[in-house]
Amino acid sequence: MQQNMIVIIDLGSENTTRIARDIRALGVYSEIHPHDLTAEQLAALPNVRGFVFAKGPNRAYEGQIVEPSAALTDAGLPILTTEEVPTTEELKPFIFETCRAEANWNMENFISDQVELIRRQVGDRKVLLALSGGVDSSVVAAMLIRAIGKQLTCVHVNHGLLRKGEPEQVVNVFGKELGANLVYVDATDRFLDKLADVADPEQKRKIIGAEFIRVFEEEARKLDGIAFLGQGTIYPDIIESGTKTAKCVKSHHNVGGLPEDLQFELVEPLKMLFKDEVRACGVALGLPEAMVYRQPFPGPGLGVRCLGAITRDRLEALRDSDAILREEFDKAGLRGKVWQYFTAIPDIRSVGVRDGARAFEWPCIIRAVNTVDAMTATVERLPWELMEQICDRITREVPGINRVLVDITPKPTGTIEWE
Ligand code: XMP
């Protein structure tokens, strides 16, 4: 193993994540662990050079003040005890002089360590991965291909609700360029048949989620001898938000909804990375930037943007209008600057005029928002010329759309998605 590590021990601090990020920013790998690490658990952590005991206001757990375990205090390693976020000036001498840690945390070392760990965990057995094409699953796929090549099988379920060009990109990048074992399942008809006439947003989400598991499960059963399931779990999924107690690290969540007789061990090579590190890892593994820096996209996909009961013609209009919107944002230099932007098409029509004749068609809604944590969001103030250009292209190029509207509602009261 390449990287030295500083372990942050959570003693009720609200700042553990911040401290971990600050230490990583100094080029030294850092992980957060609970106060009650055993000697055995500690021994399993590679290259630990020192501890930060992060005390805080939530130090009481079930009425008792939490103390670091004997395994930690007796380890003979340097300890920095703090109730605040240590400044860089405090961290540097501790990390580099007292702990004598090397600044060797970088993507190349991370990847080579993970490749070694994955090979050790998997041996000559086989791994299955649900490859959605999203950032996390794509980076996991690239990492597993690097580590175990053809022992990995990726299953890409196209539910028909992906953005324009996305299934093709998955097939090209993973199936062709990276030479993965890729099972591509076009389940569009199956999903759209199940969703026909269903207008209730929650109902739609449930159908899409359940059907997804069913298709994936069917494909998994067709494969022989799979022992592991790859998962795109990332560090924020693991760190409990707001350390209520010193037990900061959640038990791992299992893959939601898979039936119990399909039992796999998990391989989670990104579980210690923050989102920006996941992207950097993807780039280092050779994934295209457009895939790694893509904006968030909901699991139910375009299904929650084709409002009300989904029809194929309105879904196509949605996909085309979304592609035009993204193209125009790219041209205007807004990619990566606006957090999320998309179109939605409601199930209503209005009277308009096209080529001198009455046109009874749908409106297309533009939504562009900025947020830090998706809990609240503000609306991007789009240049008027850009809105005109988008309106012009969508009404001319997308069959069935005669008006373009802009959603100027922050969250709250709107949510980011419409359904
Ligand atoms: P809302 O609409 O709740 O969305 O303000 C907040 C963020 O979450 C995304 N979103 C989802 N992401 N599965 C996901 O992985 C989902 O079911 C889902 N629903 C919403 C949404 O796009 C926005 O970025």
Short mmCIF file of C-alpha atoms and ligand atoms in Angstrom, two decimals:
data_model
loop_
_atom_site.label_atom_id
_atom_site.label_comp_id
_atom_site.label_asym_id
_atom_site.label_seq_id
_atom_site.Cartn_x
_atom_site.Cartn_y
_atom_site.Cartn_z
CA MET A 1 0.00 0.00 0.00
CA GLN A 2 1.24 3.41 -0.98
CA GLN A 3 -0.54 5.99 1.10
CA ASN A 4 0.18 7.16 4.63
CA MET A 5 -2.94 7.82 6.62
CA ILE A 6 -4.07 10.15 9.39
CA VAL A 7 -7.12 8.78 11.18
CA ILE A 8 -9.69 11.21 12.55
CA ILE A 9 -11.43 9.80 15.58
CA ASP A 10 -14.95 11.09 15.94
CA LEU A 11 -15.58 12.17 19.52
CA GLY A 12 -18.75 14.10 18.76
CA SER A 13 -17.27 16.80 16.55
CA GLU A 14 -19.29 18.38 13.78
CA ASN A 15 -16.10 19.06 11.89
CA THR A 16 -14.78 15.61 11.09
CA THR A 17 -15.53 15.85 7.36
CA ARG A 18 -13.97 19.29 7.16
CA ILE A 19 -10.82 18.08 8.95
CA ALA A 20 -10.56 15.03 6.67
CA ARG A 21 -10.86 17.27 3.62
CA ASP A 22 -8.25 19.70 4.98
CA ILE A 23 -5.76 16.89 5.59
CA ARG A 24 -6.37 15.43 2.14
CA ALA A 25 -5.87 18.93 0.72
CA LEU A 26 -2.36 18.78 2.21
CA GLY A 27 -1.76 15.64 0.16
CA VAL A 28 -2.15 13.16 3.00
CA TYR A 29 -4.85 10.51 3.01
CA SER A 30 -7.32 10.71 5.88
CA GLU A 31 -10.29 8.67 7.10
CA ILE A 32 -12.86 9.18 9.85
CA HIS A 33 -13.44 6.37 12.33
CA PRO A 34 -15.49 5.88 15.50
CA HIS A 35 -14.04 6.29 19.00
CA ASP A 36 -14.29 2.61 19.85
CA LEU A 37 -11.96 1.12 17.24
CA THR A 38 -10.59 -2.19 18.41
CA ALA A 39 -6.94 -3.17 18.13
CA GLU A 40 -7.91 -5.57 15.36
CA GLN A 41 -9.76 -2.91 13.36
CA LEU A 42 -6.86 -0.54 13.82
CA ALA A 43 -4.39 -3.15 12.63
CA ALA A 44 -6.46 -3.55 9.46
CA LEU A 45 -5.97 0.12 8.54
CA PRO A 46 -2.86 0.45 6.41
CA ASN A 47 -0.04 2.89 7.14
CA VAL A 48 -1.63 4.88 9.96
CA ARG A 49 0.79 7.64 11.02
CA GLY A 50 -1.28 9.47 13.64
CA PHE A 51 -4.68 10.38 15.04
CA VAL A 52 -6.76 13.50 15.31
CA PHE A 53 -9.12 13.20 18.28
CA ALA A 54 -11.97 15.45 17.18
CA LYS A 55 -13.94 16.32 20.29
CA GLY A 56 -17.19 18.19 20.04
CA PRO A 57 -20.51 19.13 21.56
CA ASN A 58 -22.03 15.71 20.90
CA ARG A 59 -19.58 13.77 22.99
CA ALA A 60 -22.21 12.22 25.17
CA TYR A 61 -23.59 8.98 23.82
CA GLU A 62 -26.45 7.34 25.67
CA GLY A 63 -25.69 9.55 28.69
CA GLN A 64 -21.98 8.69 28.79
CA ILE A 65 -19.07 10.85 27.74
CA VAL A 66 -17.31 9.08 24.92
CA GLU A 67 -13.62 8.32 25.35
CA PRO A 68 -11.21 6.97 22.76
CA SER A 69 -10.66 3.22 23.06
CA ALA A 70 -7.52 1.80 24.66
CA ALA A 71 -6.47 0.49 21.25
CA LEU A 72 -6.15 4.10 20.13
CA THR A 73 -4.47 5.62 23.17
CA ASP A 74 -2.07 2.67 23.52
CA ALA A 75 -1.10 2.50 19.86
CA GLY A 76 1.98 4.61 20.42
CA LEU A 77 1.08 6.93 17.55
CA PRO A 78 1.01 10.75 17.70
CA ILE A 79 -2.31 12.32 18.69
CA LEU A 80 -3.66 15.80 18.02
CA THR A 81 -6.64 16.59 20.23
CA THR A 82 -8.92 19.38 19.09
CA GLU A 83 -12.41 20.79 19.59
CA GLU A 84 -12.16 23.10 16.57
CA VAL A 85 -11.16 22.76 12.95
CA PRO A 86 -7.35 22.93 13.18
CA THR A 87 -5.78 25.57 10.94
CA THR A 88 -3.34 24.55 8.22
CA GLU A 89 -0.59 26.05 10.40
CA GLU A 90 -1.52 23.63 13.18
CA LEU A 91 -2.03 20.66 10.91
CA LYS A 92 1.19 20.92 8.93
CA PRO A 93 3.73 20.51 11.79
CA PHE A 94 1.60 17.75 13.32
CA ILE A 95 1.24 15.78 10.09
CA PHE A 96 4.65 16.27 8.56
CA GLU A 97 6.93 16.67 11.60
CA THR A 98 5.27 14.82 14.47
CA CYS A 99 3.65 12.04 12.43
CA ARG A 100 6.30 12.10 9.69
CA ALA A 101 3.60 11.42 7.15
CA GLU A 102 4.43 11.70 3.48
CA ALA A 103 2.29 13.78 1.16
CA ASN A 104 1.62 10.83 -1.10
CA TRP A 105 -2.16 10.99 -1.45
CA ASN A 106 -2.87 11.31 -5.14
CA MET A 107 -5.08 9.57 -7.66
CA GLU A 108 -2.36 7.34 -9.10
CA ASN A 109 -1.53 5.95 -5.66
CA PHE A 110 -5.19 5.69 -4.72
CA ILE A 111 -5.95 3.75 -7.89
CA SER A 112 -3.01 1.39 -7.51
CA ASP A 113 -3.95 0.74 -3.87
CA GLN A 114 -7.57 0.06 -4.81
CA VAL A 115 -6.57 -2.22 -7.67
CA GLU A 116 -4.51 -4.25 -5.22
CA LEU A 117 -7.32 -4.33 -2.62
CA ILE A 118 -9.93 -5.35 -5.20
CA ARG A 119 -7.73 -8.15 -6.53
CA ARG A 120 -7.14 -9.36 -3.00
CA GLN A 121 -10.86 -9.27 -2.17
CA VAL A 122 -12.15 -10.79 -5.39
CA GLY A 123 -9.47 -13.36 -6.16
CA ASP A 124 -10.53 -15.30 -9.24
CA ARG A 125 -14.25 -14.86 -8.62
CA LYS A 126 -16.74 -12.73 -10.55
CA VAL A 127 -18.31 -9.32 -9.97
CA LEU A 128 -21.57 -7.87 -11.24
CA LEU A 129 -22.21 -4.14 -11.59
CA ALA A 130 -25.37 -2.20 -12.40
CA LEU A 131 -23.92 0.44 -14.71
CA SER A 132 -26.35 3.33 -14.98
CA GLY A 133 -23.94 5.62 -16.79
CA GLY A 134 -23.99 8.03 -13.84
CA VAL A 135 -20.71 9.32 -12.45
CA ASP A 136 -20.35 6.92 -9.54
CA SER A 137 -21.23 3.67 -11.30
CA SER A 138 -19.11 4.66 -14.32
CA VAL A 139 -16.05 5.30 -12.16
CA VAL A 140 -16.58 2.03 -10.26
CA ALA A 141 -16.81 0.22 -13.60
CA ALA A 142 -13.58 1.79 -14.86
CA MET A 143 -11.81 0.90 -11.60
CA LEU A 144 -13.05 -2.71 -11.65
CA ILE A 145 -12.11 -3.12 -15.31
CA ARG A 146 -8.60 -1.91 -14.43
CA ALA A 147 -8.42 -4.36 -11.50
CA ILE A 148 -10.11 -7.50 -12.74
CA GLY A 149 -10.98 -7.01 -16.42
CA LYS A 150 -13.23 -9.75 -17.70
CA GLN A 151 -14.10 -11.00 -14.21
CA LEU A 152 -16.48 -8.04 -14.18
CA THR A 153 -19.85 -8.07 -15.92
CA CYS A 154 -21.61 -4.73 -16.28
CA VAL A 155 -25.35 -4.64 -16.82
CA HIS A 156 -26.74 -1.47 -18.36
CA VAL A 157 -30.52 -1.30 -18.14
CA ASN A 158 -31.91 1.26 -20.56
CA HIS A 159 -35.32 2.08 -19.11
CA GLY A 160 -36.10 4.37 -22.02
CA LEU A 161 -35.94 7.40 -19.73
CA LEU A 162 -32.29 8.31 -20.29
CA ARG A 163 -31.08 11.47 -21.96
CA LYS A 164 -30.28 11.61 -25.65
CA GLY A 165 -27.12 9.70 -26.48
CA GLU A 166 -26.56 8.23 -23.01
CA PRO A 167 -27.10 4.50 -23.66
CA GLU A 168 -24.95 4.82 -26.78
CA GLN A 169 -22.19 6.47 -24.74
CA VAL A 170 -22.24 3.64 -22.18
CA VAL A 171 -21.98 1.04 -24.93
CA ASN A 172 -19.17 2.92 -26.69
CA VAL A 173 -17.06 3.76 -23.67
CA PHE A 174 -17.44 0.53 -21.70
CA GLY A 175 -18.36 -2.07 -24.29
CA LYS A 176 -15.99 -0.89 -27.01
CA GLU A 177 -13.19 1.39 -25.76
CA LEU A 178 -12.65 -0.28 -22.39
CA GLY A 179 -13.57 -3.75 -23.65
CA ALA A 180 -15.79 -4.63 -20.69
CA ASN A 181 -18.17 -7.56 -20.52
CA LEU A 182 -21.28 -5.48 -21.03
CA VAL A 183 -24.84 -6.73 -21.01
CA TYR A 184 -27.00 -4.06 -22.59
CA VAL A 185 -30.70 -4.47 -21.91
CA ASP A 186 -33.13 -2.32 -23.84
CA ALA A 187 -36.13 -2.47 -21.54
CA THR A 188 -37.81 0.65 -22.94
CA ASP A 189 -41.05 -1.08 -23.98
CA ARG A 190 -41.35 -2.88 -20.70
CA PHE A 191 -41.01 0.33 -18.67
CA LEU A 192 -43.26 2.43 -20.89
CA ASP A 193 -45.95 -0.26 -20.93
CA LYS A 194 -45.91 -0.40 -17.13
CA LEU A 195 -46.08 3.40 -16.95
CA ALA A 196 -48.88 3.85 -19.49
CA ASP A 197 -51.73 5.93 -18.02
CA VAL A 198 -49.99 6.33 -14.64
CA ALA A 199 -50.10 10.03 -13.80
CA ASP A 200 -49.31 10.07 -10.07
CA PRO A 201 -45.67 11.10 -9.48
CA GLU A 202 -45.06 8.77 -6.52
CA GLN A 203 -46.65 5.87 -8.34
CA LYS A 204 -44.44 6.53 -11.37
CA ARG A 205 -41.30 6.60 -9.22
CA LYS A 206 -42.27 3.36 -7.49
CA ILE A 207 -42.95 1.56 -10.76
CA ILE A 208 -39.65 2.69 -12.27
CA GLY A 209 -37.67 1.70 -9.15
CA ALA A 210 -39.32 -1.71 -8.77
CA GLU A 211 -39.09 -2.56 -12.47
CA PHE A 212 -35.43 -1.60 -12.47
CA ILE A 213 -34.67 -4.08 -9.71
CA ARG A 214 -36.71 -6.75 -11.50
CA VAL A 215 -34.84 -6.36 -14.81
CA PHE A 216 -31.47 -6.28 -13.07
CA GLU A 217 -32.37 -9.35 -11.04
CA GLU A 218 -33.43 -11.26 -14.16
CA GLU A 219 -30.10 -10.48 -15.79
CA ALA A 220 -28.19 -11.42 -12.63
CA ARG A 221 -29.90 -14.82 -12.55
CA LYS A 222 -28.79 -15.52 -16.11
CA LEU A 223 -25.14 -15.17 -15.11
CA ASP A 224 -23.22 -17.99 -13.50
CA GLY A 225 -21.01 -17.84 -10.46
CA ILE A 226 -21.28 -14.18 -9.51
CA ALA A 227 -19.94 -13.70 -5.98
CA PHE A 228 -19.76 -9.90 -5.70
CA LEU A 229 -21.82 -6.86 -6.48
CA GLY A 230 -19.94 -3.65 -7.33
CA GLN A 231 -21.43 -0.52 -5.81
CA GLY A 232 -20.87 3.18 -6.28
CA THR A 233 -21.09 4.00 -2.59
CA ILE A 234 -19.15 7.20 -1.86
CA TYR A 235 -17.83 8.68 1.39
CA PRO A 236 -20.72 11.10 2.08
CA ASP A 237 -23.07 8.07 1.90
CA ILE A 238 -21.10 6.52 4.73
CA ILE A 239 -20.42 9.48 7.00
CA GLU A 240 -23.54 10.04 9.00
CA SER A 241 -24.78 13.55 8.47
CA GLY A 242 -24.56 15.54 11.71
CA THR A 243 -22.65 13.38 14.17
CA LYS A 244 -25.36 12.72 16.74
CA THR A 245 -23.03 10.49 18.65
CA ALA A 246 -19.47 9.44 18.33
CA LYS A 247 -20.64 6.49 16.24
CA CYS A 248 -20.03 8.34 13.04
CA VAL A 249 -19.69 5.57 10.54
CA LYS A 250 -22.93 4.03 9.35
CA SER A 251 -23.18 0.37 8.69
CA HIS A 252 -23.11 -0.13 4.96
CA HIS A 253 -26.44 -0.09 3.26
CA ASN A 254 -27.11 -3.10 1.14
CA VAL A 255 -28.27 -2.69 -2.42
CA GLY A 256 -31.88 -1.59 -2.04
CA GLY A 257 -34.53 -4.07 -2.94
CA LEU A 258 -32.60 -7.05 -4.29
CA PRO A 259 -34.23 -10.30 -3.21
CA GLU A 260 -32.59 -12.12 -0.33
CA ASP A 261 -31.73 -15.25 -2.27
CA LEU A 262 -29.48 -13.17 -4.50
CA GLN A 263 -26.71 -12.73 -2.04
CA PHE A 264 -23.54 -10.97 -2.98
CA GLU A 265 -20.64 -9.54 -1.11
CA LEU A 266 -20.09 -5.88 -1.93
CA VAL A 267 -17.11 -4.31 -3.66
CA GLU A 268 -17.12 -0.57 -3.02
CA PRO A 269 -13.86 0.93 -4.26
CA LEU A 270 -15.04 4.57 -4.00
CA LYS A 271 -16.38 4.39 -0.49
CA MET A 272 -13.64 6.62 0.87
CA LEU A 273 -13.89 9.32 -1.78
CA PHE A 274 -15.74 12.62 -1.81
CA LYS A 275 -17.64 13.50 -4.98
CA ASP A 276 -14.94 15.74 -6.47
CA GLU A 277 -12.37 13.01 -5.80
CA VAL A 278 -14.62 10.47 -7.55
CA ARG A 279 -14.56 12.70 -10.64
CA ALA A 280 -10.79 13.12 -10.47
CA CYS A 281 -10.49 9.36 -10.14
CA GLY A 282 -12.67 8.87 -13.24
CA VAL A 283 -10.49 11.23 -15.26
CA ALA A 284 -7.35 9.44 -14.05
CA LEU A 285 -8.90 6.15 -15.16
CA GLY A 286 -9.39 7.59 -18.63
CA LEU A 287 -13.15 8.22 -18.68
CA PRO A 288 -14.39 11.05 -20.91
CA GLU A 289 -14.84 14.37 -19.10
CA ALA A 290 -18.42 14.64 -20.37
CA MET A 291 -19.22 11.46 -18.45
CA VAL A 292 -17.32 12.38 -15.30
CA TYR A 293 -18.49 15.99 -15.04
CA ARG A 294 -22.08 15.39 -16.03
CA GLN A 295 -24.77 17.08 -13.99
CA PRO A 296 -26.91 15.15 -11.51
CA PHE A 297 -29.68 13.11 -13.05
CA PRO A 298 -32.47 11.46 -11.07
CA GLY A 299 -32.76 7.67 -10.99
CA PRO A 300 -36.26 7.76 -12.55
CA GLY A 301 -34.69 9.88 -15.29
CA LEU A 302 -36.86 11.72 -17.79
CA GLY A 303 -39.83 9.92 -16.23
CA VAL A 304 -40.16 12.70 -13.63
CA ARG A 305 -39.86 15.41 -16.28
CA CYS A 306 -42.44 14.04 -18.70
CA LEU A 307 -45.15 15.23 -16.36
CA GLY A 308 -48.28 13.20 -15.69
CA ALA A 309 -48.90 10.03 -17.69
CA ILE A 310 -45.92 9.44 -19.99
CA THR A 311 -46.56 9.09 -23.70
CA ARG A 312 -43.89 8.15 -26.22
CA ASP A 313 -44.34 11.24 -28.38
CA ARG A 314 -44.09 13.64 -25.43
CA LEU A 315 -41.11 11.69 -24.06
CA GLU A 316 -39.30 12.09 -27.40
CA ALA A 317 -40.12 15.82 -27.41
CA LEU A 318 -38.67 16.00 -23.89
CA ARG A 319 -35.48 14.16 -24.87
CA ASP A 320 -34.98 16.39 -27.92
CA SER A 321 -35.67 19.63 -26.06
CA ASP A 322 -33.29 18.59 -23.25
CA ALA A 323 -30.54 17.87 -25.80
CA ILE A 324 -31.03 21.30 -27.41
CA LEU A 325 -30.97 23.00 -24.00
CA ARG A 326 -27.70 21.27 -23.09
CA GLU A 327 -26.17 22.12 -26.45
CA GLU A 328 -27.05 25.80 -26.08
CA PHE A 329 -25.74 25.90 -22.48
CA ASP A 330 -22.49 24.39 -23.75
CA LYS A 331 -22.20 26.98 -26.49
CA ALA A 332 -22.87 29.75 -23.96
CA GLY A 333 -20.05 28.41 -21.76
CA LEU A 334 -22.42 27.51 -18.93
CA ARG A 335 -21.55 23.82 -18.61
CA GLY A 336 -20.03 23.25 -15.18
CA LYS A 337 -21.11 26.74 -14.08
CA VAL A 338 -24.81 26.05 -13.57
CA TRP A 339 -25.46 23.15 -11.22
CA GLN A 340 -28.40 21.55 -12.99
CA TYR A 341 -30.52 22.44 -16.02
CA PHE A 342 -33.14 20.54 -17.90
CA THR A 343 -36.52 20.76 -19.57
CA ALA A 344 -39.88 19.41 -18.42
CA ILE A 345 -43.02 18.98 -20.49
CA PRO A 346 -46.42 19.12 -18.81
CA ASP A 347 -49.39 17.17 -20.02
CA ILE A 348 -51.26 20.22 -21.33
CA ARG A 349 -51.60 21.79 -24.73
CA SER A 350 -52.21 25.32 -25.83
CA VAL A 351 -53.30 26.96 -29.04
CA GLY A 352 -50.57 28.42 -31.19
CA VAL A 353 -49.87 29.04 -34.82
CA ARG A 354 -47.38 27.34 -37.10
CA ASP A 355 -46.98 27.95 -40.83
CA GLY A 356 -50.19 29.94 -40.85
CA ALA A 357 -52.22 27.13 -39.31
CA ARG A 358 -53.56 26.43 -35.82
CA ALA A 359 -51.07 24.39 -33.75
CA PHE A 360 -52.45 22.75 -30.61
CA GLU A 361 -49.20 21.67 -28.91
CA TRP A 362 -47.30 21.27 -25.61
CA PRO A 363 -45.26 23.90 -23.82
CA CYS A 364 -41.67 23.14 -22.79
CA ILE A 365 -40.45 24.38 -19.41
CA ILE A 366 -36.81 25.36 -18.87
CA ARG A 367 -35.37 24.94 -15.37
CA ALA A 368 -31.82 25.98 -14.41
CA VAL A 369 -30.79 26.00 -10.76
CA ASN A 370 -27.81 26.33 -8.46
CA THR A 371 -27.41 24.65 -5.11
CA VAL A 372 -24.81 23.41 -2.67
CA ASP A 373 -26.58 20.41 -1.22
CA ALA A 374 -29.82 20.13 -3.25
CA MET A 375 -31.82 20.87 -0.08
CA THR A 376 -32.42 24.44 -1.23
CA ALA A 377 -31.80 25.93 -4.64
CA THR A 378 -31.70 29.30 -6.37
CA VAL A 379 -32.60 29.96 -9.98
CA GLU A 380 -29.89 30.85 -12.50
CA ARG A 381 -30.58 34.20 -14.18
CA LEU A 382 -30.25 33.24 -17.80
CA PRO A 383 -29.26 35.81 -20.42
CA TRP A 384 -32.29 36.88 -22.43
CA GLU A 385 -30.55 36.15 -25.75
CA LEU A 386 -29.86 32.59 -24.63
CA MET A 387 -33.49 32.06 -23.67
CA GLU A 388 -34.58 33.42 -27.06
CA GLN A 389 -32.16 31.18 -28.89
CA ILE A 390 -33.36 28.12 -26.94
CA CYS A 391 -37.00 29.05 -27.55
CA ASP A 392 -36.35 29.52 -31.23
CA ARG A 393 -34.59 26.17 -31.63
CA ILE A 394 -36.99 24.12 -29.53
CA THR A 395 -40.14 25.47 -31.19
CA ARG A 396 -38.61 25.00 -34.65
CA GLU A 397 -36.83 21.67 -34.17
CA VAL A 398 -38.96 19.69 -31.73
CA PRO A 399 -42.23 18.35 -33.09
CA GLY A 400 -45.20 19.06 -30.84
CA ILE A 401 -43.86 22.08 -28.93
CA ASN A 402 -45.19 25.56 -29.65
CA ARG A 403 -44.19 27.48 -26.50
CA VAL A 404 -41.18 27.72 -24.17
CA LEU A 405 -41.58 28.79 -20.53
CA VAL A 406 -38.96 29.52 -17.88
CA ASP A 407 -39.41 28.31 -14.31
CA ILE A 408 -38.19 31.05 -11.95
CA THR A 409 -39.15 29.27 -8.71
CA PRO A 410 -36.47 28.68 -6.08
CA LYS A 411 -36.50 25.65 -3.77
CA PRO A 412 -38.53 26.07 -1.64
CA THR A 413 -41.31 26.43 -2.74
CA GLY A 414 -40.50 24.38 -5.81
CA THR A 415 -38.44 21.25 -5.67
CA ILE A 416 -35.71 21.01 -8.30
CA GLU A 417 -37.59 18.34 -10.24
CA TRP A 418 -41.27 18.79 -11.04
CA GLU A 419 -42.32 15.36 -9.83
P1 XMP B 1 -35.64 17.65 -5.71
O1 XMP B 1 -36.57 17.55 -6.88
O2 XMP B 1 -36.03 16.75 -4.59
O3 XMP B 1 -34.23 17.12 -6.23
O4 XMP B 1 -35.45 19.08 -5.26
C1 XMP B 1 -33.01 17.28 -5.56
C2 XMP B 1 -31.91 16.65 -6.41
O5 XMP B 1 -32.05 15.24 -6.42
C3 XMP B 1 -32.24 14.76 -7.74
N1 XMP B 1 -33.23 13.68 -7.67
C4 XMP B 1 -32.92 12.37 -7.63
N2 XMP B 1 -31.73 11.75 -7.66
N3 XMP B 1 -32.83 9.66 -7.55
C5 XMP B 1 -31.69 10.39 -7.62
O6 XMP B 1 -30.63 9.80 -7.68
C6 XMP B 1 -34.06 10.22 -7.50
O7 XMP B 1 -35.08 9.55 -7.43
C7 XMP B 1 -34.10 11.66 -7.54
N4 XMP B 1 -35.11 12.56 -7.52
C8 XMP B 1 -34.55 13.79 -7.59
C9 XMP B 1 -32.71 15.96 -8.54
O8 XMP B 1 -32.40 15.83 -9.92
C10 XMP B 1 -31.96 17.08 -7.87
O9 XMP B 1 -30.62 17.12 -8.34
#
